[in-house]
């Protein structure tokens, strides 16, 4: 029995646990496309929200301007989200072309490339959002033991907009994690056989 | 042709790209065991290095003690590495039992549980090491725009030991990432068939 209905005539579509495998593949690819579009949009949104965020404060007739470049973690967040959005745009185009052509991915080098790219992006976006969230906690609450003072009581508007950007980046990283699972499925199913699944269990 | 040589007689071991699949499975399982042992050891090392690190400084006849609890990111790092070490110990025991029994994993719910656990651990350890590394950069270089002063010029010995702990935690997270790929392979190969691989390429 061939998986995904490749090379079989209509009316003889292979069935796996009661579901058409070609249908499963179509749904997986649609989920992939939706996630890639979401990452592209949310990544740009996160980068714009954090990257354009400024607030000017007047202290004793001196102007002090808060910018995202004042905090290394926010610079990392902006860069990571721009990279994730650009990567997802390119992968989204590949996905649309694949859907239009109705082809199924059986090219192992390409599947390895997609899997590797998605893995790198997932860990990159998770690391970026973790560092930004940690730095935001320092900015919001301070770290009195180290005499790192809280700054959000002075730059409230700036901090709120950064918070929205971090939330958007969190959604990007969660979507990238889901995508990395989908591309792992796409790659490693090429290495297996469903025929042995009931022969030995552990 | 059955994958991994299950249910075939000796002398008729299936071959995939010139390699015995049972041999591939044995090597994958051995790599998994080595990685789980490494994570267990390095996770404990990282937690001990950071968790026991202290330095007392005398400033104007006042004693000031630096501890890992002074920095939220280090508390997160210690907790994440203890969890990763305990998890890897349990998974390592399962791995040894599986190797002794010579059985191959075809139980989908168990494969899903291992895959999910490894994914959570991989992202948890990466997030922990990223936040700790980011906080270490603040501690080492300071962030003058926010008036967060550098502290490593005062607590040099403390910072060096934290650095060693973060390095150990970085190795833990890289090992967890590799393991999450191995468990993805172990799960998703159960959903595929190698028989269709040459029929259609994209």
mmCIF file of C-alpha atoms in Angstrom:
data_model
loop_
_atom_site.group_PDB
_atom_site.id
_atom_site.type_symbol
_atom_site.label_atom_id
_atom_site.label_comp_id
_atom_site.label_asym_id
_atom_site.label_seq_id
_atom_site.Cartn_x
_atom_site.Cartn_y
_atom_site.Cartn_z
ATOM 1 C CA UNK A 1 0.000 0.000 0.000
ATOM 2 C CA UNK A 2 1.494 3.335 -0.959
ATOM 3 C CA UNK A 3 1.335 6.188 1.493
ATOM 4 C CA UNK A 4 -0.433 9.407 0.466
ATOM 5 C CA UNK A 5 -2.098 7.820 -2.510
ATOM 6 C CA UNK A 6 0.746 8.359 -4.945
ATOM 7 C CA UNK A 7 0.433 6.274 -8.079
ATOM 8 C CA UNK A 8 -3.003 4.847 -7.303
ATOM 9 C CA UNK A 9 -6.132 5.170 -9.381
ATOM 10 C CA UNK A 10 -9.185 7.184 -8.207
ATOM 11 C CA UNK A 11 -11.553 5.053 -6.201
ATOM 12 C CA UNK A 12 -8.655 3.135 -4.739
ATOM 13 C CA UNK A 13 -7.297 5.843 -2.450
ATOM 14 C CA UNK A 14 -5.334 4.263 0.410
ATOM 15 C CA UNK A 15 -6.862 4.621 3.818
ATOM 16 C CA UNK A 16 -4.955 4.828 7.111
ATOM 17 C CA UNK A 17 -6.963 4.567 10.328
ATOM 18 C CA UNK A 18 -10.089 5.508 8.367
ATOM 19 C CA UNK A 19 -8.731 8.738 6.875
ATOM 20 C CA UNK A 20 -7.675 9.505 3.310
ATOM 21 C CA UNK A 21 -3.922 10.070 3.452
ATOM 22 C CA UNK A 22 -3.985 12.479 0.532
ATOM 23 C CA UNK A 23 -6.544 14.454 2.548
ATOM 24 C CA UNK A 24 -4.263 14.361 5.601
ATOM 25 C CA UNK A 25 -1.367 15.631 3.516
ATOM 26 C CA UNK A 26 -3.504 18.452 2.114
ATOM 27 C CA UNK A 27 -4.574 19.499 5.608
ATOM 28 C CA UNK A 28 -0.986 19.367 6.900
ATOM 29 C CA UNK A 29 0.188 21.525 3.996
ATOM 30 C CA UNK A 30 -2.677 23.986 4.552
ATOM 31 C CA UNK A 31 -1.788 24.217 8.270
ATOM 32 C CA UNK A 32 1.841 24.811 7.258
ATOM 33 C CA UNK A 33 0.828 27.631 4.882
ATOM 34 C CA UNK A 34 -1.400 29.303 7.504
ATOM 35 C CA UNK A 35 1.391 29.110 10.108
ATOM 36 C CA UNK A 36 3.979 30.527 7.697
ATOM 37 C CA UNK A 37 1.668 33.437 6.799
ATOM 38 C CA UNK A 38 0.965 34.053 10.499
ATOM 39 C CA UNK A 39 4.690 34.072 11.309
ATOM 40 C CA UNK A 40 5.379 36.468 8.449
ATOM 41 C CA UNK A 41 2.685 38.910 9.615
ATOM 42 C CA UNK A 42 3.321 38.609 13.352
ATOM 43 C CA UNK A 43 7.112 38.750 12.883
ATOM 44 C CA UNK A 44 6.837 42.044 10.978
ATOM 45 C CA UNK A 45 4.354 43.333 13.592
ATOM 46 C CA UNK A 46 6.713 42.442 16.472
ATOM 47 C CA UNK A 47 9.707 44.052 14.739
ATOM 48 C CA UNK A 48 7.726 47.229 13.937
ATOM 49 C CA UNK A 49 6.192 47.500 17.433
ATOM 50 C CA UNK A 50 9.551 47.166 19.185
ATOM 51 C CA UNK A 51 11.727 48.823 16.528
ATOM 52 C CA UNK A 52 9.669 52.022 16.246
ATOM 53 C CA UNK A 53 9.005 52.343 19.983
ATOM 54 C CA UNK A 54 10.362 55.548 21.529
ATOM 55 C CA UNK A 55 9.519 57.769 24.475
ATOM 56 C CA UNK A 56 11.071 61.097 25.405
ATOM 57 C CA UNK A 57 11.309 62.039 29.059
ATOM 58 C CA UNK A 58 12.267 65.445 30.412
ATOM 59 C CA UNK A 59 14.374 65.249 33.560
ATOM 60 C CA UNK A 60 15.539 68.585 35.015
ATOM 61 C CA UNK A 61 15.189 70.279 31.586
ATOM 62 C CA UNK A 62 17.265 67.492 30.007
ATOM 63 C CA UNK A 63 15.660 65.295 27.380
ATOM 64 C CA UNK A 64 16.189 61.546 27.647
ATOM 65 C CA UNK A 65 14.938 59.304 24.859
ATOM 66 C CA UNK A 66 14.196 55.591 25.326
ATOM 67 C CA UNK A 67 14.735 53.393 22.262
ATOM 68 C CA UNK A 68 14.860 49.668 21.650
ATOM 69 C CA UNK A 69 18.611 49.945 21.000
ATOM 70 C CA UNK A 70 19.059 50.798 24.692
ATOM 71 C CA UNK A 71 18.496 47.122 25.536
ATOM 72 C CA UNK A 72 20.500 44.380 23.791
ATOM 73 C CA UNK A 73 17.727 41.815 24.193
ATOM 74 C CA UNK A 74 15.290 43.998 22.220
ATOM 75 C CA UNK A 75 17.789 44.412 19.375
ATOM 76 C CA UNK A 76 18.098 40.600 19.264
ATOM 77 C CA UNK A 77 14.285 40.298 19.279
ATOM 78 C CA UNK A 78 13.862 42.708 16.344
ATOM 79 C CA UNK A 79 16.587 41.020 14.271
ATOM 80 C CA UNK A 80 15.292 37.491 15.018
ATOM 81 C CA UNK A 81 11.729 38.455 14.042
ATOM 82 C CA UNK A 82 12.824 40.135 10.797
ATOM 83 C CA UNK A 83 14.799 36.986 9.882
ATOM 84 C CA UNK A 84 11.833 34.729 10.831
ATOM 85 C CA UNK A 85 9.393 36.836 8.775
ATOM 86 C CA UNK A 86 11.652 36.846 5.691
ATOM 87 C CA UNK A 87 12.312 33.104 6.005
ATOM 88 C CA UNK A 88 8.609 32.349 6.405
ATOM 89 C CA UNK A 89 7.746 34.481 3.395
ATOM 90 C CA UNK A 90 10.125 32.469 1.186
ATOM 91 C CA UNK A 91 8.911 29.154 2.625
ATOM 92 C CA UNK A 92 5.302 30.301 2.177
ATOM 93 C CA UNK A 93 5.947 30.927 -1.534
ATOM 94 C CA UNK A 94 7.428 27.407 -1.838
ATOM 95 C CA UNK A 95 4.379 26.052 -0.040
ATOM 96 C CA UNK A 96 1.931 27.821 -2.389
ATOM 97 C CA UNK A 97 3.841 26.606 -5.469
ATOM 98 C CA UNK A 98 3.709 23.046 -4.086
ATOM 99 C CA UNK A 99 -0.043 23.302 -3.447
ATOM 100 C CA UNK A 100 -0.755 24.750 -6.906
ATOM 101 C CA UNK A 101 1.272 21.978 -8.548
ATOM 102 C CA UNK A 102 -0.396 19.434 -6.277
ATOM 103 C CA UNK A 103 2.934 17.721 -5.704
ATOM 104 C CA UNK A 104 4.000 15.901 -2.546
ATOM 105 C CA UNK A 105 7.426 16.316 -0.976
ATOM 106 C CA UNK A 106 9.527 13.181 -1.486
ATOM 107 C CA UNK A 107 12.830 14.921 -2.127
ATOM 108 C CA UNK A 108 14.972 14.054 0.903
ATOM 109 C CA UNK A 109 17.628 16.806 0.525
ATOM 110 C CA UNK A 110 14.852 19.428 0.266
ATOM 111 C CA UNK A 111 13.001 17.899 3.237
ATOM 112 C CA UNK A 112 16.261 18.001 5.240
ATOM 113 C CA UNK A 113 16.811 21.658 4.249
ATOM 114 C CA UNK A 114 13.258 22.646 5.317
ATOM 115 C CA UNK A 115 13.569 20.665 8.566
ATOM 116 C CA UNK A 116 16.957 22.221 9.418
ATOM 117 C CA UNK A 117 15.778 25.740 8.595
ATOM 118 C CA UNK A 118 12.615 25.349 10.678
ATOM 119 C CA UNK A 119 14.596 23.943 13.618
ATOM 120 C CA UNK A 120 17.075 26.849 13.566
ATOM 121 C CA UNK A 121 14.235 29.387 13.305
ATOM 122 C CA UNK A 122 12.244 27.758 16.115
ATOM 123 C CA UNK A 123 15.175 27.822 18.562
ATOM 124 C CA UNK A 124 16.218 31.310 17.426
ATOM 125 C CA UNK A 125 12.751 32.799 17.987
ATOM 126 C CA UNK A 126 12.309 30.982 21.322
ATOM 127 C CA UNK A 127 15.725 32.241 22.515
ATOM 128 C CA UNK A 128 14.905 35.784 21.366
ATOM 129 C CA UNK A 129 11.534 35.900 23.098
ATOM 130 C CA UNK A 130 12.984 34.351 26.279
ATOM 131 C CA UNK A 131 15.765 36.927 26.544
ATOM 132 C CA UNK A 132 13.391 39.799 25.754
ATOM 133 C CA UNK A 133 10.867 38.560 28.327
ATOM 134 C CA UNK A 134 13.620 38.197 30.947
ATOM 135 C CA UNK A 135 14.917 41.705 30.251
ATOM 136 C CA UNK A 136 11.355 43.034 30.387
ATOM 137 C CA UNK A 137 10.987 41.525 33.860
ATOM 138 C CA UNK A 138 14.158 43.368 34.963
ATOM 139 C CA UNK A 139 12.797 46.578 33.411
ATOM 140 C CA UNK A 140 9.395 46.161 35.037
ATOM 141 C CA UNK A 141 10.424 44.923 38.495
ATOM 142 C CA UNK A 142 14.107 45.794 38.709
ATOM 143 C CA UNK A 143 16.710 43.610 40.415
ATOM 144 C CA UNK A 144 17.397 45.368 43.693
ATOM 145 C CA UNK A 145 20.201 42.965 44.746
ATOM 146 C CA UNK A 146 22.233 44.156 41.744
ATOM 147 C CA UNK A 147 20.984 47.745 41.949
ATOM 148 C CA UNK A 148 19.418 47.414 38.507
ATOM 149 C CA UNK A 149 16.526 49.837 38.844
ATOM 150 C CA UNK A 150 13.101 49.387 37.299
ATOM 151 C CA UNK A 151 12.535 51.719 34.357
ATOM 152 C CA UNK A 152 8.915 51.053 33.460
ATOM 153 C CA UNK A 153 7.632 53.426 36.132
ATOM 154 C CA UNK A 154 9.324 56.223 34.150
ATOM 155 C CA UNK A 155 8.841 54.934 30.592
ATOM 156 C CA UNK A 156 5.341 53.459 30.888
ATOM 157 C CA UNK A 157 4.207 53.993 27.284
ATOM 158 C CA UNK A 158 7.515 52.614 25.956
ATOM 159 C CA UNK A 159 7.239 49.490 28.124
ATOM 160 C CA UNK A 160 3.619 48.830 27.128
ATOM 161 C CA UNK A 161 4.476 48.889 23.427
ATOM 162 C CA UNK A 162 7.479 46.601 24.030
ATOM 163 C CA UNK A 163 5.100 44.257 25.881
ATOM 164 C CA UNK A 164 2.822 44.097 22.831
ATOM 165 C CA UNK A 165 5.841 43.384 20.628
ATOM 166 C CA UNK A 166 7.027 40.583 22.954
ATOM 167 C CA UNK A 167 3.512 39.076 22.900
ATOM 168 C CA UNK A 168 3.526 39.103 19.096
ATOM 169 C CA UNK A 169 7.029 37.544 19.106
ATOM 170 C CA UNK A 170 5.782 34.860 21.515
ATOM 171 C CA UNK A 171 3.077 33.898 19.006
ATOM 172 C CA UNK A 172 5.767 33.794 16.292
ATOM 173 C CA UNK A 173 7.912 31.428 18.363
ATOM 174 C CA UNK A 174 4.963 29.139 19.217
ATOM 175 C CA UNK A 175 4.029 28.981 15.525
ATOM 176 C CA UNK A 176 7.643 28.194 14.618
ATOM 177 C CA UNK A 177 7.688 25.359 17.175
ATOM 178 C CA UNK A 178 4.513 23.895 15.613
ATOM 179 C CA UNK A 179 6.025 24.287 12.131
ATOM 180 C CA UNK A 180 9.230 22.534 13.164
ATOM 181 C CA UNK A 181 7.082 19.541 14.227
ATOM 182 C CA UNK A 182 5.299 19.571 10.850
ATOM 183 C CA UNK A 183 8.581 19.644 8.917
ATOM 184 C CA UNK A 184 9.980 16.853 11.143
ATOM 185 C CA UNK A 185 6.902 14.812 10.173
ATOM 186 C CA UNK A 186 7.488 15.682 6.514
ATOM 187 C CA UNK A 187 11.096 14.518 6.679
ATOM 188 C CA UNK A 188 11.102 11.456 8.916
ATOM 189 C CA UNK A 189 8.009 9.797 7.419
ATOM 190 C CA UNK A 190 10.239 9.332 4.366
ATOM 191 C CA UNK A 191 12.404 6.970 6.446
ATOM 192 C CA UNK A 192 9.715 4.681 7.782
ATOM 193 C CA UNK A 193 7.274 1.988 6.821
ATOM 194 C CA UNK A 194 3.750 1.711 8.176
ATOM 195 C CA UNK A 195 3.694 -1.982 7.249
ATOM 196 C CA UNK A 196 5.598 -3.130 10.330
ATOM 197 C CA UNK A 197 3.633 -1.132 12.822
ATOM 198 C CA UNK A 198 1.666 -4.014 14.236
ATOM 199 C CA UNK A 199 4.387 -6.660 14.180
ATOM 200 C CA UNK A 200 6.253 -5.777 17.358
ATOM 201 C CA UNK A 201 5.370 -3.339 20.062
ATOM 202 C CA UNK A 202 7.373 -2.000 22.974
ATOM 203 C CA UNK B 1 10.062 -5.132 2.734
ATOM 204 C CA UNK B 2 9.853 -4.520 6.433
ATOM 205 C CA UNK B 3 11.802 -1.674 7.972
ATOM 206 C CA UNK B 4 14.342 -2.451 10.715
ATOM 207 C CA UNK B 5 14.370 -6.112 9.934
ATOM 208 C CA UNK B 6 11.402 -7.021 12.127
ATOM 209 C CA UNK B 7 9.966 -10.405 11.322
ATOM 210 C CA UNK B 8 12.636 -11.459 8.839
ATOM 211 C CA UNK B 9 14.936 -14.449 9.083
ATOM 212 C CA UNK B 10 18.704 -14.114 9.637
ATOM 213 C CA UNK B 11 20.547 -13.788 6.358
ATOM 214 C CA UNK B 12 17.647 -11.870 4.876
ATOM 215 C CA UNK B 13 18.159 -8.610 6.773
ATOM 216 C CA UNK B 14 16.641 -5.716 4.825
ATOM 217 C CA UNK B 15 19.102 -3.225 3.428
ATOM 218 C CA UNK B 16 18.425 0.495 2.902
ATOM 219 C CA UNK B 17 21.034 2.452 0.932
ATOM 220 C CA UNK B 18 23.583 -0.250 1.667
ATOM 221 C CA UNK B 19 23.207 -0.183 5.478
ATOM 222 C CA UNK B 20 21.602 -2.727 7.792
ATOM 223 C CA UNK B 21 18.572 -0.993 9.285
ATOM 224 C CA UNK B 22 18.798 -2.953 12.515
ATOM 225 C CA UNK B 23 22.364 -1.662 12.791
ATOM 226 C CA UNK B 24 21.163 1.911 12.134
ATOM 227 C CA UNK B 25 18.546 1.525 14.859
ATOM 228 C CA UNK B 26 21.168 0.203 17.302
ATOM 229 C CA UNK B 27 23.464 3.142 16.572
ATOM 230 C CA UNK B 28 20.598 5.643 16.947
ATOM 231 C CA UNK B 29 19.645 4.119 20.292
ATOM 232 C CA UNK B 30 23.282 4.147 21.461
ATOM 233 C CA UNK B 31 23.592 7.820 20.472
ATOM 234 C CA UNK B 32 20.362 8.506 22.391
ATOM 235 C CA UNK B 33 21.725 6.779 25.507
ATOM 236 C CA UNK B 34 25.048 8.655 25.348
ATOM 237 C CA UNK B 35 23.233 11.988 24.943
ATOM 238 C CA UNK B 36 20.860 11.246 27.838
ATOM 239 C CA UNK B 37 23.781 10.328 30.117
ATOM 240 C CA UNK B 38 25.663 13.472 29.033
ATOM 241 C CA UNK B 39 22.612 15.652 29.752
ATOM 242 C CA UNK B 40 22.177 14.034 33.159
ATOM 243 C CA UNK B 41 25.817 14.663 34.130
ATOM 244 C CA UNK B 42 26.153 18.126 32.600
ATOM 245 C CA UNK B 43 22.765 19.228 33.945
ATOM 246 C CA UNK B 44 23.785 18.322 37.498
ATOM 247 C CA UNK B 45 27.175 20.003 36.941
ATOM 248 C CA UNK B 46 25.537 23.216 35.690
ATOM 249 C CA UNK B 47 23.067 23.280 38.607
ATOM 250 C CA UNK B 48 25.834 22.658 41.161
ATOM 251 C CA UNK B 49 28.239 25.203 39.643
ATOM 252 C CA UNK B 50 25.630 27.968 39.585
ATOM 253 C CA UNK B 51 23.635 26.909 42.677
ATOM 254 C CA UNK B 52 26.640 26.729 45.032
ATOM 255 C CA UNK B 53 28.364 29.825 43.698
ATOM 256 C CA UNK B 54 28.857 32.576 46.293
ATOM 257 C CA UNK B 55 31.268 35.428 46.863
ATOM 258 C CA UNK B 56 31.479 37.756 49.857
ATOM 259 C CA UNK B 57 32.621 41.314 49.336
ATOM 260 C CA UNK B 58 33.489 43.802 52.068
ATOM 261 C CA UNK B 59 32.411 47.335 51.248
ATOM 262 C CA UNK B 60 33.091 49.951 53.966
ATOM 263 C CA UNK B 61 33.130 47.240 56.675
ATOM 264 C CA UNK B 62 29.785 45.933 55.397
ATOM 265 C CA UNK B 63 29.625 42.389 54.061
ATOM 266 C CA UNK B 64 27.779 41.847 50.803
ATOM 267 C CA UNK B 65 27.229 38.312 49.542
ATOM 268 C CA UNK B 66 26.552 37.437 45.899
ATOM 269 C CA UNK B 67 24.368 34.359 45.294
ATOM 270 C CA UNK B 68 22.604 32.877 42.296
ATOM 271 C CA UNK B 69 19.243 33.866 43.808
ATOM 272 C CA UNK B 70 20.188 37.516 43.256
ATOM 273 C CA UNK B 71 19.483 37.065 39.539
ATOM 274 C CA UNK B 72 16.161 35.595 38.356
ATOM 275 C CA UNK B 73 17.711 34.168 35.181
ATOM 276 C CA UNK B 74 20.167 32.056 37.203
ATOM 277 C CA UNK B 75 17.350 30.635 39.349
ATOM 278 C CA UNK B 76 15.556 29.662 36.113
ATOM 279 C CA UNK B 77 18.795 28.094 34.806
ATOM 280 C CA UNK B 78 19.313 25.978 37.942
ATOM 281 C CA UNK B 79 15.682 24.767 37.995
ATOM 282 C CA UNK B 80 15.660 23.985 34.248
ATOM 283 C CA UNK B 81 18.894 21.986 34.502
ATOM 284 C CA UNK B 82 17.706 19.985 37.527
ATOM 285 C CA UNK B 83 14.487 19.121 35.646
ATOM 286 C CA UNK B 84 16.463 18.218 32.488
ATOM 287 C CA UNK B 85 18.873 16.004 34.467
ATOM 288 C CA UNK B 86 16.058 14.158 36.285
ATOM 289 C CA UNK B 87 14.093 13.705 33.050
ATOM 290 C CA UNK B 88 17.160 12.408 31.221
ATOM 291 C CA UNK B 89 17.928 9.981 34.018
ATOM 292 C CA UNK B 90 14.446 8.434 33.750
ATOM 293 C CA UNK B 91 14.607 8.357 29.941
ATOM 294 C CA UNK B 92 18.096 6.854 30.125
ATOM 295 C CA UNK B 93 16.777 4.000 32.293
ATOM 296 C CA UNK B 94 14.010 3.386 29.706
ATOM 297 C CA UNK B 95 16.647 3.414 26.980
ATOM 298 C CA UNK B 96 18.859 0.850 28.790
ATOM 299 C CA UNK B 97 15.857 -1.436 29.429
ATOM 300 C CA UNK B 98 14.954 -1.196 25.737
ATOM 301 C CA UNK B 99 18.519 -2.033 24.672
ATOM 302 C CA UNK B 100 18.770 -4.991 27.084
ATOM 303 C CA UNK B 101 15.464 -6.379 25.828
ATOM 304 C CA UNK B 102 16.545 -5.692 22.243
ATOM 305 C CA UNK B 103 13.092 -4.349 21.418
ATOM 306 C CA UNK B 104 12.273 -1.640 18.895
ATOM 307 C CA UNK B 105 9.876 1.195 19.592
ATOM 308 C CA UNK B 106 6.647 0.768 17.607
ATOM 309 C CA UNK B 107 4.271 1.955 20.311
ATOM 310 C CA UNK B 108 2.872 5.225 18.968
ATOM 311 C CA UNK B 109 1.528 6.681 22.268
ATOM 312 C CA UNK B 110 4.928 6.037 23.920
ATOM 313 C CA UNK B 111 6.760 7.526 20.911
ATOM 314 C CA UNK B 112 4.491 10.606 21.121
ATOM 315 C CA UNK B 113 5.175 10.911 24.884
ATOM 316 C CA UNK B 114 8.970 10.715 24.359
ATOM 317 C CA UNK B 115 8.810 13.170 21.444
ATOM 318 C CA UNK B 116 6.676 15.663 23.426
ATOM 319 C CA UNK B 117 8.881 15.409 26.523
ATOM 320 C CA UNK B 118 12.057 15.909 24.497
ATOM 321 C CA UNK B 119 10.569 18.896 22.663
ATOM 322 C CA UNK B 120 9.527 20.591 25.915
ATOM 323 C CA UNK B 121 12.933 19.915 27.473
ATOM 324 C CA UNK B 122 14.818 21.177 24.407
ATOM 325 C CA UNK B 123 12.939 24.490 24.323
ATOM 326 C CA UNK B 124 13.082 24.835 28.123
ATOM 327 C CA UNK B 125 16.855 24.370 28.269
ATOM 328 C CA UNK B 126 17.447 26.652 25.258
ATOM 329 C CA UNK B 127 15.259 29.367 26.833
ATOM 330 C CA UNK B 128 17.062 28.968 30.183
ATOM 331 C CA UNK B 129 20.536 29.207 28.689
ATOM 332 C CA UNK B 130 19.521 32.168 26.489
ATOM 333 C CA UNK B 131 18.155 34.179 29.424
ATOM 334 C CA UNK B 132 21.161 33.307 31.605
ATOM 335 C CA UNK B 133 23.585 34.254 28.832
ATOM 336 C CA UNK B 134 21.735 37.541 28.269
ATOM 337 C CA UNK B 135 21.794 38.381 31.977
ATOM 338 C CA UNK B 136 25.485 37.458 32.112
ATOM 339 C CA UNK B 137 26.152 39.971 29.337
ATOM 340 C CA UNK B 138 24.387 42.666 31.398
ATOM 341 C CA UNK B 139 26.427 41.621 34.461
ATOM 342 C CA UNK B 140 29.689 41.603 32.510
ATOM 343 C CA UNK B 141 29.246 44.724 30.365
ATOM 344 C CA UNK B 142 26.410 46.592 32.073
ATOM 345 C CA UNK B 143 23.740 48.540 30.185
ATOM 346 C CA UNK B 144 24.733 52.160 30.665
ATOM 347 C CA UNK B 145 21.614 53.561 28.927
ATOM 348 C CA UNK B 146 19.461 52.003 31.675
ATOM 349 C CA UNK B 147 22.010 52.656 34.440
ATOM 350 C CA UNK B 148 22.318 48.921 35.024
ATOM 351 C CA UNK B 149 25.897 48.733 36.244
ATOM 352 C CA UNK B 150 28.319 45.914 35.508
ATOM 353 C CA UNK B 151 28.942 43.712 38.537
ATOM 354 C CA UNK B 152 31.613 41.320 37.312
ATOM 355 C CA UNK B 153 34.390 43.819 37.997
ATOM 356 C CA UNK B 154 33.478 43.469 41.707
ATOM 357 C CA UNK B 155 32.426 39.798 41.816
ATOM 358 C CA UNK B 156 35.008 38.310 39.446
ATOM 359 C CA UNK B 157 35.218 34.829 40.999
ATOM 360 C CA UNK B 158 31.412 34.575 41.213
ATOM 361 C CA UNK B 159 31.015 35.560 37.554
ATOM 362 C CA UNK B 160 33.665 33.089 36.354
ATOM 363 C CA UNK B 161 31.928 30.183 38.068
ATOM 364 C CA UNK B 162 28.550 31.272 36.645
ATOM 365 C CA UNK B 163 30.219 31.367 33.216
ATOM 366 C CA UNK B 164 31.338 27.742 33.628
ATOM 367 C CA UNK B 165 27.798 26.796 34.671
ATOM 368 C CA UNK B 166 26.290 28.560 31.651
ATOM 369 C CA UNK B 167 28.778 26.735 29.367
ATOM 370 C CA UNK B 168 27.735 23.406 30.873
ATOM 371 C CA UNK B 169 24.050 24.370 30.456
ATOM 372 C CA UNK B 170 24.744 25.301 26.826
ATOM 373 C CA UNK B 171 26.057 21.761 26.204
ATOM 374 C CA UNK B 172 22.914 20.390 27.907
ATOM 375 C CA UNK B 173 20.670 22.433 25.600
ATOM 376 C CA UNK B 174 22.588 21.424 22.446
ATOM 377 C CA UNK B 175 22.353 17.756 23.480
ATOM 378 C CA UNK B 176 18.611 18.159 24.123
ATOM 379 C CA UNK B 177 18.165 19.689 20.642
ATOM 380 C CA UNK B 178 19.953 16.678 19.091
ATOM 381 C CA UNK B 179 17.831 14.313 21.193
ATOM 382 C CA UNK B 180 14.603 16.014 20.130
ATOM 383 C CA UNK B 181 15.602 15.315 16.499
ATOM 384 C CA UNK B 182 16.262 11.644 17.335
ATOM 385 C CA UNK B 183 12.878 11.247 19.045
ATOM 386 C CA UNK B 184 11.158 13.022 16.118
ATOM 387 C CA UNK B 185 12.778 10.431 13.840
ATOM 388 C CA UNK B 186 11.611 7.648 16.185
ATOM 389 C CA UNK B 187 8.034 8.912 16.089
ATOM 390 C CA UNK B 188 7.427 10.079 12.535
ATOM 391 C CA UNK B 189 9.072 7.115 10.808
ATOM 392 C CA UNK B 190 6.099 5.160 12.184
ATOM 393 C CA UNK B 191 3.827 7.219 9.900
ATOM 394 C CA UNK B 192 5.662 6.752 6.616
ATOM 395 C CA UNK B 193 6.477 4.268 3.935
ATOM 396 C CA UNK B 194 9.829 4.077 2.169
ATOM 397 C CA UNK B 195 8.208 2.259 -0.743
ATOM 398 C CA UNK B 196 6.866 5.399 -2.437
ATOM 399 C CA UNK B 197 10.047 7.375 -2.195
ATOM 400 C CA UNK B 198 11.012 7.135 -5.872
ATOM 401 C CA UNK B 199 7.563 7.490 -7.385
ATOM 402 C CA UNK B 200 7.160 11.246 -7.298
ATOM 403 C CA UNK B 201 9.658 13.921 -6.403
ATOM 404 C CA UNK B 202 9.236 17.606 -5.780
#
